[in-house]
Coordinates of C-alpha atoms (C1' of nucleotides) in Angstrom, one line a residue:
Chain A
M1 CA -91.2 18.3 -262.4
N2 CA -92.5 15.7 -260.2
G3 CA -89.2 13.8 -260.4
S4 CA -89.4 10.8 -258.2
V5 CA -91.4 7.9 -259.5
R6 CA -92.0 5.4 -256.8
V7 CA -91.8 1.8 -257.7
N8 CA -93.9 1.0 -254.8
G9 CA -96.4 3.5 -255.6
R10 CA -96.1 4.8 -252.1
V11 CA -95.5 8.5 -252.3
P12 CA -93.8 10.1 -249.1
R13 CA -96.1 12.3 -247.0
Y14 CA -93.9 15.5 -247.7
H15 CA -94.3 15.1 -251.3
R16 CA -98.1 15.1 -251.3
I17 CA -98.0 18.1 -249.0
A18 CA -95.5 19.8 -251.3
E19 CA -98.0 19.0 -254.2
V20 CA -100.9 20.5 -252.3
L21 CA -99.0 23.7 -251.8
R22 CA -97.7 23.8 -255.2
E23 CA -101.2 23.7 -256.5
R24 CA -102.4 26.3 -254.2
I25 CA -99.5 28.7 -255.6
H26 CA -100.3 27.6 -259.2
E27 CA -103.9 28.0 -258.8
G28 CA -103.4 31.7 -257.6
E29 CA -104.8 31.0 -254.2
L30 CA -101.5 32.1 -252.8
R31 CA -100.1 35.1 -254.8
P32 CA -96.5 35.9 -255.3
G33 CA -95.2 37.7 -252.3
A34 CA -97.8 36.3 -250.0
R35 CA -96.8 34.8 -246.7
L36 CA -97.6 31.4 -246.0
D37 CA -99.1 30.3 -242.7
N38 CA -96.5 29.6 -240.3
Q39 CA -94.8 26.3 -240.1
R40 CA -96.2 25.1 -236.7
R41 CA -99.9 25.9 -238.2
L42 CA -99.1 24.4 -241.4
A43 CA -97.7 21.3 -239.9
K44 CA -100.8 21.1 -237.6
S45 CA -103.1 21.7 -240.5
F46 CA -101.6 18.8 -242.5
G47 CA -101.6 16.7 -239.4
V48 CA -98.1 16.2 -239.6
T49 CA -94.9 17.0 -237.6
L50 CA -92.8 20.2 -238.0
M51 CA -89.9 18.3 -239.4
T52 CA -91.9 16.8 -241.9
L53 CA -93.6 19.9 -243.1
R54 CA -90.2 21.4 -243.3
Q55 CA -89.1 18.7 -245.8
A56 CA -92.1 19.7 -248.0
L57 CA -91.0 23.3 -247.9
E58 CA -87.5 22.3 -248.5
L59 CA -88.9 20.8 -252.0
L60 CA -90.7 23.9 -252.8
E61 CA -87.8 26.0 -252.0
R62 CA -85.4 24.1 -254.4
E63 CA -88.0 24.6 -257.0
H64 CA -87.9 28.4 -256.3
L65 CA -91.6 28.3 -255.5
I66 CA -91.1 29.7 -252.0
S67 CA -88.6 31.6 -250.0
R68 CA -88.2 30.9 -246.4
R69 CA -86.7 33.8 -244.3
H70 CA -85.7 33.2 -240.7
G71 CA -87.4 35.2 -238.4
L72 CA -90.0 36.5 -240.9
G73 CA -91.9 33.7 -242.6
T74 CA -92.4 31.7 -245.6
F75 CA -93.3 33.5 -249.0
V76 CA -94.5 32.7 -252.3
A77 CA -91.6 33.4 -254.8
A78 CA -92.0 35.8 -257.7
P79 CA -93.1 34.0 -260.8
S80 CA -90.6 32.8 -263.3
I81 CA -89.4 35.1 -266.1
D82 CA -87.5 34.0 -269.2
Y83 CA -84.6 36.0 -270.0
D84 CA -82.7 36.1 -273.3
I85 CA -79.0 36.0 -273.3
L86 CA -77.3 37.6 -276.1
Q87 CA -75.1 35.9 -278.4
L88 CA -75.0 32.6 -276.8
R89 CA -74.4 29.7 -278.9
R90 CA -74.7 25.8 -278.7
F91 CA -75.0 25.3 -275.0
A92 CA -75.4 21.5 -274.6
G93 CA -75.2 18.4 -276.5
D94 CA -72.3 19.9 -278.5
L95 CA -69.6 19.4 -276.2
Q96 CA -65.8 19.2 -276.3
A97 CA -63.8 17.9 -273.6
K98 CA -60.2 19.0 -273.1
G99 CA -58.0 16.1 -274.5
E100 CA -60.4 13.6 -273.9
Q101 CA -62.3 11.2 -276.3
V102 CA -65.7 12.4 -277.2
T103 CA -67.9 10.0 -278.9
T104 CA -71.6 9.7 -279.7
R105 CA -73.6 6.4 -279.4
L106 CA -76.9 6.1 -281.2
V107 CA -79.1 4.5 -278.7
G108 CA -82.1 4.2 -280.7
T109 CA -84.2 5.6 -283.3
K110 CA -88.1 5.0 -283.7
F111 CA -91.1 6.7 -284.7
A112 CA -93.6 7.9 -282.2
L113 CA -96.3 10.3 -281.4
A114 CA -95.3 13.9 -280.3
D115 CA -96.1 15.1 -277.1
H116 CA -97.5 18.5 -276.6
R117 CA -94.1 20.2 -276.1
V118 CA -92.6 18.8 -279.2
S119 CA -95.6 19.1 -281.5
D120 CA -95.9 22.6 -280.4
A121 CA -92.2 23.4 -281.1
L122 CA -92.2 21.9 -284.5
G123 CA -95.6 23.5 -285.4
L124 CA -97.3 20.1 -285.9
G125 CA -100.7 19.1 -284.9
P126 CA -101.4 17.4 -281.7
G127 CA -100.3 13.8 -281.8
A128 CA -98.4 14.0 -284.9
R129 CA -95.7 11.3 -285.8
V130 CA -92.1 12.2 -285.4
L131 CA -88.9 10.4 -285.7
V132 CA -87.2 10.2 -282.3
L133 CA -83.4 9.8 -282.2
E134 CA -81.7 9.1 -278.9
R135 CA -78.2 9.6 -278.7
L136 CA -75.6 9.4 -275.9
R137 CA -72.4 11.5 -275.6
L138 CA -69.5 9.9 -273.9
V139 CA -66.4 11.2 -272.7
D140 CA -63.7 8.7 -272.2
G141 CA -66.5 6.1 -272.4
H142 CA -68.4 7.7 -269.6
P143 CA -71.8 9.1 -270.5
M144 CA -72.0 12.8 -270.2
S145 CA -75.2 13.9 -272.0
L146 CA -78.3 12.4 -273.4
Q147 CA -79.7 13.9 -276.4
R148 CA -83.3 13.2 -277.8
S149 CA -84.0 14.7 -281.1
F150 CA -87.5 14.7 -282.7
L151 CA -88.0 15.4 -286.4
P152 CA -91.3 15.6 -288.2
A153 CA -92.1 12.3 -289.8
P154 CA -91.6 13.4 -293.6
I155 CA -88.2 14.7 -292.6
G156 CA -87.5 11.6 -290.5
E157 CA -88.3 9.2 -293.1
E158 CA -85.6 10.6 -295.3
V159 CA -83.1 11.0 -292.6
V160 CA -83.3 7.7 -291.2
R161 CA -82.1 6.0 -294.2
A162 CA -78.7 7.3 -293.6
D163 CA -76.2 5.5 -291.3
L164 CA -76.9 7.8 -288.3
A165 CA -74.8 5.8 -286.0
R166 CA -71.8 7.2 -288.2
T167 CA -73.5 10.3 -289.9
P168 CA -73.9 13.4 -287.8
L169 CA -77.6 14.4 -288.0
H170 CA -76.9 18.0 -289.4
R171 CA -74.9 16.3 -292.2
A172 CA -77.6 13.8 -293.0
L173 CA -80.2 16.7 -293.1
E174 CA -78.0 18.7 -295.6
V175 CA -77.0 15.7 -297.7
R176 CA -80.4 14.1 -298.1
L177 CA -82.7 17.1 -297.7
G178 CA -80.7 20.0 -298.6
L179 CA -81.7 21.5 -295.0
V180 CA -79.1 23.8 -293.4
V181 CA -80.1 24.7 -289.9
E182 CA -79.9 28.6 -289.7
S183 CA -81.3 29.5 -286.5
A184 CA -82.5 27.9 -283.3
R185 CA -84.3 28.9 -280.0
E186 CA -83.0 27.2 -276.8
T187 CA -84.2 27.1 -273.4
V188 CA -81.9 25.8 -270.6
S189 CA -83.3 24.8 -267.2
A190 CA -82.6 22.8 -264.2
V191 CA -84.4 19.6 -263.9
R192 CA -84.4 16.4 -262.0
L193 CA -83.6 13.3 -264.0
E194 CA -86.4 10.8 -264.6
R195 CA -85.9 7.1 -264.1
S196 CA -85.4 6.5 -267.7
E197 CA -82.9 9.2 -268.4
A198 CA -81.0 8.5 -265.1
R199 CA -80.7 4.8 -266.1
E200 CA -79.1 5.8 -269.7
L201 CA -76.7 8.3 -268.0
S202 CA -76.0 5.8 -265.2
C203 CA -77.1 8.3 -262.6
R204 CA -79.6 8.4 -259.7
T205 CA -83.1 8.8 -260.6
G206 CA -84.1 12.4 -259.5
A207 CA -80.5 13.7 -259.8
P208 CA -80.2 17.0 -260.7
A209 CA -79.5 18.0 -264.3
F210 CA -79.3 20.6 -266.9
E211 CA -82.2 20.3 -269.5
S212 CA -81.8 22.2 -272.8
E213 CA -84.6 22.2 -275.3
R214 CA -83.8 23.6 -278.7
V215 CA -85.9 24.1 -281.8
S216 CA -83.7 24.6 -284.9
Y217 CA -84.9 26.3 -288.0
A218 CA -84.0 25.9 -291.6
A219 CA -83.3 28.9 -293.9
G220 CA -86.9 29.4 -294.7
G221 CA -87.9 29.5 -291.0
A222 CA -89.5 26.0 -290.9
P223 CA -88.8 24.0 -287.8
V224 CA -86.5 21.3 -288.5
V225 CA -85.6 19.3 -285.4
F226 CA -86.4 19.7 -281.6
D227 CA -83.7 18.6 -279.2
R228 CA -83.9 17.8 -275.7
V229 CA -80.6 17.3 -273.9
F230 CA -79.9 16.2 -270.5
I231 CA -76.7 16.8 -268.8
P232 CA -76.3 15.5 -265.3
G233 CA -75.2 18.5 -262.9
D234 CA -72.8 16.3 -260.9
R235 CA -69.2 16.2 -261.7
F236 CA -69.6 18.9 -264.3
R237 CA -68.5 22.4 -264.4
I238 CA -68.7 24.6 -267.6
T239 CA -65.8 26.3 -268.9
R240 CA -65.9 28.0 -272.2
E241 CA -63.5 29.7 -274.6
L242 CA -64.9 32.5 -276.4
H243 CA -63.7 34.3 -279.5
Y244 CA -65.1 37.6 -280.6
E245 CA -64.6 37.9 -284.3
S246 CA -67.2 40.7 -284.3
L247 CA -68.5 42.1 -281.1
Q248 CA -71.9 43.7 -281.5
G249 CA -74.1 45.4 -279.0
A250 CA -72.1 44.1 -276.0
T251 CA -73.4 45.8 -272.8
S252 CA -70.1 44.6 -271.0
Chain B
M1 CA -67.9 28.1 -250.7
N2 CA -68.8 27.9 -247.2
G3 CA -72.0 30.1 -248.0
S4 CA -73.7 31.0 -244.8
V5 CA -71.8 33.4 -242.5
R6 CA -73.5 33.4 -239.1
V7 CA -73.8 36.8 -237.4
N8 CA -73.8 34.9 -234.1
G9 CA -70.8 32.9 -234.8
R10 CA -72.6 29.8 -234.0
V11 CA -72.3 27.2 -236.6
P12 CA -74.9 24.5 -236.8
R13 CA -73.6 21.1 -235.9
Y14 CA -74.4 19.5 -239.3
H15 CA -72.4 22.2 -241.0
R16 CA -69.4 21.4 -238.9
I17 CA -69.9 17.7 -239.7
A18 CA -70.1 18.5 -243.5
E19 CA -67.0 20.3 -243.2
V20 CA -65.1 17.5 -241.5
L21 CA -66.4 15.1 -244.5
R22 CA -65.7 17.7 -247.0
E23 CA -62.1 17.8 -245.9
R24 CA -61.8 14.1 -245.8
I25 CA -62.8 13.9 -249.3
H26 CA -60.5 16.7 -250.4
E27 CA -57.4 15.3 -248.5
G28 CA -57.8 12.2 -250.4
E29 CA -58.6 10.3 -247.4
L30 CA -61.8 9.3 -249.1
R31 CA -61.2 8.5 -252.8
P32 CA -63.9 9.0 -255.5
G33 CA -66.2 6.1 -256.0
A34 CA -65.3 5.1 -252.2
R35 CA -68.4 4.1 -250.1
L36 CA -68.7 6.2 -246.8
D37 CA -69.5 4.3 -243.4
N38 CA -73.2 3.9 -243.2
Q39 CA -75.3 6.7 -241.8
R40 CA -76.0 5.1 -238.4
R41 CA -72.4 4.5 -237.8
L42 CA -71.4 7.9 -239.0
A43 CA -74.1 9.6 -236.9
K44 CA -72.8 7.7 -233.9
S45 CA -69.2 8.4 -234.6
F46 CA -70.0 12.2 -234.8
G47 CA -72.2 11.8 -231.5
V48 CA -75.2 13.0 -233.4
T49 CA -78.7 12.0 -234.4
L50 CA -79.3 10.0 -237.7
M51 CA -81.5 13.2 -238.7
T52 CA -78.7 15.5 -237.9
L53 CA -76.0 13.6 -239.7
R54 CA -78.5 13.4 -242.8
Q55 CA -78.7 17.1 -242.9
A56 CA -74.7 17.2 -243.4
L57 CA -75.0 14.7 -246.2
E58 CA -77.9 16.7 -247.7
L59 CA -75.4 19.6 -247.9
L60 CA -72.7 17.5 -249.5
E61 CA -74.9 15.9 -252.0
R62 CA -76.0 19.3 -253.2
E63 CA -72.5 20.3 -253.7
H64 CA -72.2 17.0 -255.5
L65 CA -69.5 15.8 -253.4
I66 CA -71.3 12.6 -252.5
S67 CA -74.1 10.7 -253.9
R68 CA -76.6 8.7 -251.9
R69 CA -78.2 5.6 -253.1
H70 CA -81.1 4.1 -251.5
G71 CA -80.3 0.5 -250.5
L72 CA -76.7 0.9 -251.5
G73 CA -74.9 3.4 -249.6
T74 CA -73.3 6.7 -249.8
F75 CA -70.5 7.3 -252.1
V76 CA -67.8 9.9 -252.8
A77 CA -68.8 11.7 -256.3
A78 CA -66.5 11.6 -259.1
P79 CA -64.3 14.6 -259.3
S80 CA -65.2 17.6 -261.0
I81 CA -64.3 17.8 -264.6
D82 CA -64.2 21.1 -266.6
Y83 CA -65.9 20.5 -270.1
D84 CA -65.7 23.2 -272.9
I85 CA -68.6 24.0 -274.8
L86 CA -68.1 24.6 -278.1
Q87 CA -69.1 28.2 -279.6
L88 CA -70.9 29.4 -276.6
R89 CA -70.8 33.1 -276.2
R90 CA -71.6 35.6 -273.5
F91 CA -73.5 33.9 -271.0
A92 CA -74.2 36.1 -268.1
G93 CA -73.9 39.7 -267.5
D94 CA -74.9 40.6 -270.9
L95 CA -78.5 39.9 -270.7
Q96 CA -81.4 41.1 -272.7
A97 CA -84.9 40.5 -271.5
K98 CA -87.8 40.2 -273.8
G99 CA -89.4 43.4 -274.0
E100 CA -88.4 44.7 -270.7
Q101 CA -86.2 47.6 -269.7
V102 CA -82.7 46.5 -269.1
T103 CA -80.6 49.1 -267.2
T104 CA -77.1 49.0 -265.6
R105 CA -76.4 50.6 -262.3
L106 CA -72.9 51.4 -261.3
V107 CA -72.8 50.5 -257.8
G108 CA -69.3 51.5 -256.9
T109 CA -65.7 51.5 -258.2
K110 CA -62.5 51.2 -256.0
F111 CA -59.2 50.1 -255.9
A112 CA -58.4 47.0 -253.8
L113 CA -55.9 44.1 -253.4
A114 CA -56.7 41.2 -255.7
D115 CA -57.4 37.9 -254.0
H116 CA -55.8 34.8 -255.4
R117 CA -58.4 33.9 -258.0
V118 CA -58.2 37.5 -259.4
S119 CA -54.5 37.8 -259.5
D120 CA -54.2 34.3 -261.1
A121 CA -56.7 34.9 -263.8
L122 CA -55.0 38.2 -264.6
G123 CA -51.3 37.0 -264.3
L124 CA -50.5 39.5 -261.5
G125 CA -48.4 38.9 -258.5
P126 CA -50.1 37.9 -255.2
G127 CA -51.8 40.9 -253.6
A128 CA -51.5 43.3 -256.7
R129 CA -53.8 46.2 -256.7
V130 CA -56.9 46.1 -259.0
L131 CA -59.8 48.5 -259.9
V132 CA -63.0 47.0 -258.9
L133 CA -66.1 47.8 -260.5
E134 CA -69.4 46.7 -259.2
R135 CA -72.4 46.9 -261.7
L136 CA -75.9 45.9 -261.1
R137 CA -78.2 44.7 -264.0
L138 CA -81.8 45.8 -263.6
V139 CA -84.8 44.3 -265.5
D140 CA -87.6 46.6 -265.2
G141 CA -86.1 48.0 -262.2
H142 CA -85.5 44.6 -260.5
P143 CA -82.0 43.5 -259.7
M144 CA -81.1 40.5 -262.0
S145 CA -77.4 40.1 -261.9
L146 CA -74.4 41.6 -260.1
Q147 CA -71.2 42.0 -261.9
R148 CA -67.9 42.6 -260.4
S149 CA -65.2 43.4 -262.7
F150 CA -61.5 43.5 -261.8
L151 CA -58.9 45.3 -263.9
P152 CA -55.0 45.5 -263.4
A153 CA -54.3 48.8 -261.5
P154 CA -52.6 50.5 -264.5
I155 CA -55.6 49.7 -266.8
G156 CA -57.9 50.8 -264.2
E157 CA -56.5 54.1 -263.4
E158 CA -56.9 55.0 -267.0
V159 CA -60.6 53.5 -267.5
V160 CA -61.8 55.1 -264.2
R161 CA -61.4 58.6 -265.7
A162 CA -64.3 57.8 -268.0
D163 CA -67.8 58.3 -266.9
L164 CA -68.5 54.5 -266.3
A165 CA -71.9 55.3 -265.1
R166 CA -72.9 55.9 -268.7
T167 CA -70.0 54.5 -270.6
P168 CA -69.9 50.7 -271.1
L169 CA -66.6 49.2 -269.8
H170 CA -65.7 47.8 -273.1
R171 CA -66.1 51.1 -274.8
A172 CA -63.9 52.9 -272.2
L173 CA -61.4 50.2 -272.8
E174 CA -61.4 50.9 -276.5
V175 CA -61.4 54.6 -276.6
R176 CA -59.0 55.3 -273.7
L177 CA -56.4 52.4 -274.2
G178 CA -57.2 51.0 -277.6
L179 CA -58.0 47.7 -276.1
V180 CA -60.3 45.3 -277.7
V181 CA -61.4 42.1 -276.1
E182 CA -60.6 39.4 -278.5
S183 CA -61.1 36.3 -276.7
A184 CA -62.2 35.3 -273.1
R185 CA -62.6 32.1 -270.9
E186 CA -65.4 31.7 -268.7
T187 CA -66.5 29.3 -266.1
V188 CA -70.0 28.8 -265.1
S189 CA -70.9 27.2 -261.8
A190 CA -73.6 27.1 -259.4
V191 CA -73.1 28.7 -255.9
R192 CA -74.8 30.2 -252.9
L193 CA -74.9 33.9 -252.4
E194 CA -72.9 35.3 -249.7
R195 CA -74.3 38.0 -247.5
S196 CA -73.0 41.0 -249.4
E197 CA -74.1 39.7 -253.0
A198 CA -77.4 38.7 -251.5
R199 CA -78.0 42.1 -250.2
E200 CA -77.3 43.9 -253.5
L201 CA -79.6 41.5 -255.4
S202 CA -82.1 41.6 -252.5
C203 CA -82.0 37.9 -252.2
R204 CA -81.7 35.7 -249.1
T205 CA -78.1 35.0 -248.1
G206 CA -77.4 31.5 -249.3
A207 CA -79.7 31.7 -252.2
P208 CA -78.7 29.6 -255.1
A209 CA -77.1 31.3 -258.1
F210 CA -75.2 31.0 -261.2
E211 CA -71.7 32.3 -260.8
S212 CA -69.8 33.1 -264.1
E213 CA -66.1 33.9 -263.9
R214 CA -64.6 35.3 -267.0
V215 CA -61.1 36.3 -268.0
S216 CA -61.1 38.5 -271.1
Y217 CA -57.9 38.8 -273.3
A218 CA -56.9 41.5 -275.7
A219 CA -55.6 41.0 -279.1
G220 CA -52.0 40.3 -278.0
G221 CA -53.3 37.5 -275.4
A222 CA -52.8 39.9 -272.5
P223 CA -55.4 39.6 -269.8
V224 CA -57.6 42.8 -269.6
V225 CA -60.5 42.2 -267.2
F226 CA -61.6 39.6 -264.8
D227 CA -65.4 39.5 -264.4
R228 CA -67.5 37.7 -261.8
V229 CA -71.1 37.6 -262.1
F230 CA -73.9 36.4 -259.9
I231 CA -77.3 35.6 -260.9
P232 CA -79.8 34.4 -258.6
G233 CA -81.2 31.0 -259.7
D234 CA -84.7 31.8 -258.7
R235 CA -87.3 33.6 -261.1
F236 CA -84.8 33.0 -263.9
R237 CA -84.8 30.6 -266.8
I238 CA -82.7 31.2 -269.7
T239 CA -83.8 31.0 -273.3
R240 CA -81.5 31.8 -276.1
E241 CA -81.8 32.9 -279.9
L242 CA -79.2 31.3 -282.0
H243 CA -78.1 32.2 -285.5
Y244 CA -75.6 30.4 -287.3
E245 CA -73.7 32.4 -289.8
S246 CA -71.2 29.7 -290.3
L247 CA -71.6 26.5 -288.6
Q248 CA -68.3 24.8 -288.2
G249 CA -67.5 21.5 -286.6
A250 CA -70.9 20.8 -285.1
T251 CA -71.3 17.6 -283.7
S252 CA -75.1 17.9 -283.9
Chain C
dG1 C1' -79.4 -24.5 -265.0
dC2 C1' -82.8 -21.2 -263.9
dG3 C1' -85.9 -18.3 -261.4
dC4 C1' -87.8 -16.4 -257.5
dG5 C1' -88.1 -15.3 -252.7
dA6 C1' -86.2 -14.4 -248.2
dC7 C1' -82.7 -11.8 -245.8
dG8 C1' -79.2 -8.5 -244.3
dG9 C1' -77.4 -4.1 -244.9
dT10 C1' -78.4 0.6 -246.2
dG11 C1' -80.8 5.0 -247.3
dT12 C1' -85.7 7.3 -246.2
dT13 C1' -89.5 8.9 -244.1
dC14 C1' -91.9 10.2 -239.9
dT15 C1' -93.0 11.2 -234.8
dA16 C1' -93.1 14.6 -230.6
dG17 C1' -90.9 17.6 -228.4
dA18 C1' -87.5 21.1 -226.7
dA19 C1' -84.1 24.9 -227.2
dC20 C1' -82.1 28.2 -230.1
dA21 C1' -81.5 32.2 -233.6
dC22 C1' -83.4 36.0 -236.3
dC23 C1' -86.4 39.9 -237.2
dA24 C1' -89.6 43.8 -236.5
dA25 C1' -91.9 46.6 -233.5
dG26 C1' -93.0 48.7 -229.2
dG27 C1' -91.8 50.7 -224.9
dG28 C1' -88.8 52.9 -221.7
dG29 C1' -84.9 55.5 -220.6
dT30 C1' -81.9 59.4 -221.6
Chain D
dA1 C1' -85.8 63.1 -230.4
dC2 C1' -83.0 59.2 -230.2
dC3 C1' -81.4 54.8 -228.8
dC4 C1' -81.5 50.5 -226.5
dC5 C1' -83.8 46.5 -225.2
dT6 C1' -87.5 43.6 -224.4
dT7 C1' -91.0 40.9 -226.4
dG8 C1' -93.7 38.0 -229.5
dG9 C1' -93.8 35.6 -233.7
dT10 C1' -91.3 33.0 -236.8
dG11 C1' -87.7 29.9 -238.9
dT12 C1' -83.8 26.5 -237.6
dT13 C1' -81.4 23.1 -235.2
dC14 C1' -81.3 18.8 -232.6
dT15 C1' -82.9 14.6 -230.1
dA16 C1' -84.1 9.4 -229.7
dG17 C1' -86.2 6.1 -231.6
dA18 C1' -89.5 3.4 -234.8
dA19 C1' -91.1 1.7 -239.3
dC20 C1' -90.5 1.5 -244.0
dA21 C1' -88.4 1.2 -248.9
dC22 C1' -84.6 -0.3 -251.8
dC23 C1' -80.9 -3.3 -253.5
dG24 C1' -77.8 -7.1 -254.1
dT25 C1' -77.1 -11.8 -253.1
dC26 C1' -77.6 -16.2 -251.4
dG27 C1' -80.0 -20.3 -251.3
dC28 C1' -84.1 -23.2 -252.1
dG29 C1' -87.2 -25.3 -255.3
dC30 C1' -88.1 -26.6 -259.7

DNA sequence: GCGCGACGGTGTTCTAGAACACCAAGGGGT
DNA sequence: ACCCCTTGGTGTTCTAGAACACCGTCGCGC
């Protein structure tokens, strides 16, 4: 979430200020709906100019942590809520461009220790070993999305024997292990690209992007793979073609 | 797209500057990938301070029209490309919250003249009459999305006889006209809320939001309804549950 | 031939202050 | 009772300039 890793170690003042305010909000010192002190006083209390303070607020507003209202004040935003969208399928990572050449490049495969998010999602203990697959989707040779897939080590060891540069992952899972993905859970959010992802996607560090995190489950309900996909927000608009073979509880 | 309608008619300098640059880009005077003049010179040429110019660039960067690179320059971004996402279904407007109460409020129905986008989408002549349905989706009583549906007048006149406050639109279409939506095309983008939408959704004017525009087609391929849905970007994250009854050409 | 450090160009952060725009509420006039 | 308009508080826009950080490249030294 922090986004900008500085090479020089020097963090702009307004980032630090934003960090402090962020903490006050998360710690509950400032409750949702509460009004912050006014900008001039805040600026003075941080020993900084109004303009500088405003840059900090700008950051927080973009993160939807606060909401500024001309003539009224600055307020802590309502907490985030997750909403389900009915009947949505494969959002990211599985893209098809109109008429253009879509290719997948296997950037790398390695075994590593799972971080919290990954091991939670896969139902593994903390620090479990996982196979990490990094793939780049290219459209017309231009990078379009970066997909990192994490598989539990036992599954990974079998899968990695396949020629993953040529074989789609789901195919390798099916052929080698008889695993068919039956359901999945995905979370889509907007993030800023870190240095490493930005480099792969040839974007600026900190560029806005969609991040899709997906856990896929096999028939028995066992988690098979955790995917994290980044799609730079620039130069992309999303259009979709929908076909309703059977439209169930539609509220439209 | 302009976003902020000023009551006072006074438009901030940096908005005007952004507008000028926007035009230069759209007119092709500045081609994608081209480097803009440097900030100091641009500022001078607009007779404005560096800080002010930067605010204009900030706007353009958020619109993904330009890309600033520290130490390198400011560049015109690559043109937007539409990408299809395979197998995606009902994104917006058809939402389901975990455990919370989802209700729909019919805000209003009226006949009006279609704007360009609407008449194009529905394959009508310019300035054709359409029925406009405005509905608000509420979660736990809090507004979550605003949906405006546009139907060609002939269809609208039939549909409007139903008790739309209680009957889902797709139901009215099926019962009264035998129309079943078979396919649709949807475009999702990020926009800033205009005054009217913001008011309905009780957000700030200019707040960031998803905008989903969808054309739905009946079995014969005739366009039936054009939907435009706004979902404020704040306090929402999207999670999805997927079930693959038959997974076809998956590239994963 | 190769590495590395200085340099020029470019974006970024920050100051100190002034003037303006927006909003809610209170006070006065009708 | 009602409406308007003034007033105080708050966010917003803008100035003029200084110092800093990042990037590619060129040239020096090995």
